[in-house]
Amino acid sequence: MTVTVARRAVIDLGARASVLDAMDRLRASGPEDDLVLVVAAGAPVLRNAAFLDVLRRAAGSRGLAIVTTDARARSLAASVHVPAFASTGALD
């Protein structure tokens, strides 16, 4: 499910989401939308900093943020300069 609020596309990725699934969802979002990926802890897309870096590069000039309860994944995201939050409330 994707919800757009104030030019922000919130993309909900499940526990089985791979980097390819995330790329498909990024491509389907509007070109002006900032992107927020809400990802379940343990999802394959969160296992490697390189995957998160690929997503950051694919986002281009659009903002990209990750929301996950997985502390390790938030650390990996920070290592590739992707803002990461524990909840959508923390994002705002």
PDB file of C-alpha atoms in Angstrom, residues 11-92:
ATOM      1  CA  ILE A  11       5.489   2.988   1.012  1.00  0.00           C
ATOM      2  CA  ASP A  12       4.713   0.030   3.246  1.00  0.00           C
ATOM      3  CA  LEU A  13       7.016  -2.922   2.573  1.00  0.00           C
ATOM      4  CA  GLY A  14       6.380  -6.262   4.221  1.00  0.00           C
ATOM      5  CA  ALA A  15       8.681  -8.680   6.003  1.00  0.00           C
ATOM      6  CA  ARG A  16       9.655 -10.402   2.750  1.00  0.00           C
ATOM      7  CA  ALA A  17      10.495  -7.234   0.808  1.00  0.00           C
ATOM      8  CA  SER A  18      13.669  -7.429  -1.236  1.00  0.00           C
ATOM      9  CA  VAL A  19      15.640  -4.597  -2.778  1.00  0.00           C
ATOM     10  CA  LEU A  20      13.915  -5.386  -6.086  1.00  0.00           C
ATOM     11  CA  ASP A  21      10.479  -5.008  -4.492  1.00  0.00           C
ATOM     12  CA  ALA A  22      11.527  -1.672  -3.011  1.00  0.00           C
ATOM     13  CA  MET A  23      12.909  -0.476  -6.373  1.00  0.00           C
ATOM     14  CA  ASP A  24       9.617  -1.324  -8.087  1.00  0.00           C
ATOM     15  CA  ARG A  25       7.713   0.696  -5.495  1.00  0.00           C
ATOM     16  CA  LEU A  26      10.137   3.654  -5.803  1.00  0.00           C
ATOM     17  CA  ARG A  27       9.708   3.716  -9.569  1.00  0.00           C
ATOM     18  CA  ALA A  28       5.917   3.678  -9.208  1.00  0.00           C
ATOM     19  CA  SER A  29       5.888   6.751  -6.941  1.00  0.00           C
ATOM     20  CA  GLY A  30       5.468  10.285  -8.235  1.00  0.00           C
ATOM     21  CA  PRO A  31       8.589  12.113  -9.459  1.00  0.00           C
ATOM     22  CA  GLU A  32       8.149  14.981  -6.973  1.00  0.00           C
ATOM     23  CA  ASP A  33       7.339  12.866  -3.941  1.00  0.00           C
ATOM     24  CA  ASP A  34       9.713  12.480  -1.031  1.00  0.00           C
ATOM     25  CA  LEU A  35       9.848   8.786  -0.180  1.00  0.00           C
ATOM     26  CA  VAL A  36       9.360   7.040   3.142  1.00  0.00           C
ATOM     27  CA  LEU A  37       9.861   3.279   3.238  1.00  0.00           C
ATOM     28  CA  VAL A  38       8.130   1.608   6.167  1.00  0.00           C
ATOM     29  CA  VAL A  39       9.844  -1.767   6.433  1.00  0.00           C
ATOM     30  CA  ALA A  40       9.188  -4.690   8.768  1.00  0.00           C
ATOM     31  CA  ALA A  41      12.140  -5.730  10.924  1.00  0.00           C
ATOM     32  CA  GLY A  42      14.151  -8.519   9.356  1.00  0.00           C
ATOM     33  CA  ALA A  43      13.115  -7.794   5.774  1.00  0.00           C
ATOM     34  CA  PRO A  44      15.810  -8.782   3.254  1.00  0.00           C
ATOM     35  CA  VAL A  45      16.055  -5.196   1.969  1.00  0.00           C
ATOM     36  CA  LEU A  46      17.397  -4.162   5.396  1.00  0.00           C
ATOM     37  CA  ARG A  47      20.159  -6.766   5.596  1.00  0.00           C
ATOM     38  CA  ASN A  48      22.857  -4.904   3.729  1.00  0.00           C
ATOM     39  CA  ALA A  49      23.969  -1.269   3.623  1.00  0.00           C
ATOM     40  CA  ALA A  50      24.607  -1.642  -0.117  1.00  0.00           C
ATOM     41  CA  PHE A  51      20.897  -2.334  -0.679  1.00  0.00           C
ATOM     42  CA  LEU A  52      19.987   0.866   1.154  1.00  0.00           C
ATOM     43  CA  ASP A  53      22.598   2.827  -0.790  1.00  0.00           C
ATOM     44  CA  VAL A  54      21.107   1.567  -4.076  1.00  0.00           C
ATOM     45  CA  LEU A  55      17.691   2.801  -2.945  1.00  0.00           C
ATOM     46  CA  ARG A  56      19.129   6.185  -1.935  1.00  0.00           C
ATOM     47  CA  ARG A  57      20.725   6.573  -5.354  1.00  0.00           C
ATOM     48  CA  ALA A  58      17.516   5.479  -7.100  1.00  0.00           C
ATOM     49  CA  ALA A  59      15.578   8.139  -5.189  1.00  0.00           C
ATOM     50  CA  GLY A  60      17.820  10.745  -6.810  1.00  0.00           C
ATOM     51  CA  SER A  61      16.902  14.290  -5.791  1.00  0.00           C
ATOM     52  CA  ARG A  62      13.821  13.084  -3.907  1.00  0.00           C
ATOM     53  CA  GLY A  63      14.194  12.675  -0.166  1.00  0.00           C
ATOM     54  CA  LEU A  64      14.345   9.115   1.160  1.00  0.00           C
ATOM     55  CA  ALA A  65      13.793   7.961   4.743  1.00  0.00           C
ATOM     56  CA  ILE A  66      13.419   4.537   6.327  1.00  0.00           C
ATOM     57  CA  VAL A  67      11.008   3.681   9.154  1.00  0.00           C
ATOM     58  CA  THR A  68      11.696   0.389  10.927  1.00  0.00           C
ATOM     59  CA  THR A  69      11.807  -0.984  14.438  1.00  0.00           C
ATOM     60  CA  ASP A  70      15.047  -2.803  13.550  1.00  0.00           C
ATOM     61  CA  ALA A  71      17.853  -0.891  15.312  1.00  0.00           C
ATOM     62  CA  ARG A  72      20.581  -2.587  13.260  1.00  0.00           C
ATOM     63  CA  ALA A  73      18.854  -1.565  10.022  1.00  0.00           C
ATOM     64  CA  ARG A  74      18.574   2.041  11.225  1.00  0.00           C
ATOM     65  CA  SER A  75      22.314   1.994  11.896  1.00  0.00           C
ATOM     66  CA  LEU A  76      23.017   0.604   8.421  1.00  0.00           C
ATOM     67  CA  ALA A  77      20.807   3.291   6.880  1.00  0.00           C
ATOM     68  CA  ALA A  78      22.659   6.022   8.765  1.00  0.00           C
ATOM     69  CA  SER A  79      25.967   4.627   7.458  1.00  0.00           C
ATOM     70  CA  VAL A  80      24.837   5.371   3.879  1.00  0.00           C
ATOM     71  CA  HIS A  81      23.272   8.746   4.748  1.00  0.00           C
ATOM     72  CA  VAL A  82      19.638   7.628   4.728  1.00  0.00           C
ATOM     73  CA  PRO A  83      17.630   9.064   7.630  1.00  0.00           C
ATOM     74  CA  ALA A  84      16.039   6.258   9.638  1.00  0.00           C
ATOM     75  CA  PHE A  85      13.361   6.374  12.313  1.00  0.00           C
ATOM     76  CA  ALA A  86      11.813   3.879  14.715  1.00  0.00           C
ATOM     77  CA  SER A  87       8.252   5.045  14.000  1.00  0.00           C
ATOM     78  CA  THR A  88       6.299   7.283  11.671  1.00  0.00           C
ATOM     79  CA  GLY A  89       5.632   9.551  14.657  1.00  0.00           C
ATOM     80  CA  ALA A  90       9.375  10.089  15.046  1.00  0.00           C
ATOM     81  CA  LEU A  91       9.593  10.964  11.348  1.00  0.00           C
ATOM     82  CA  ASP A  92       7.372  14.012  11.773  1.00  0.00           C
TER      83      ASP A  92
END
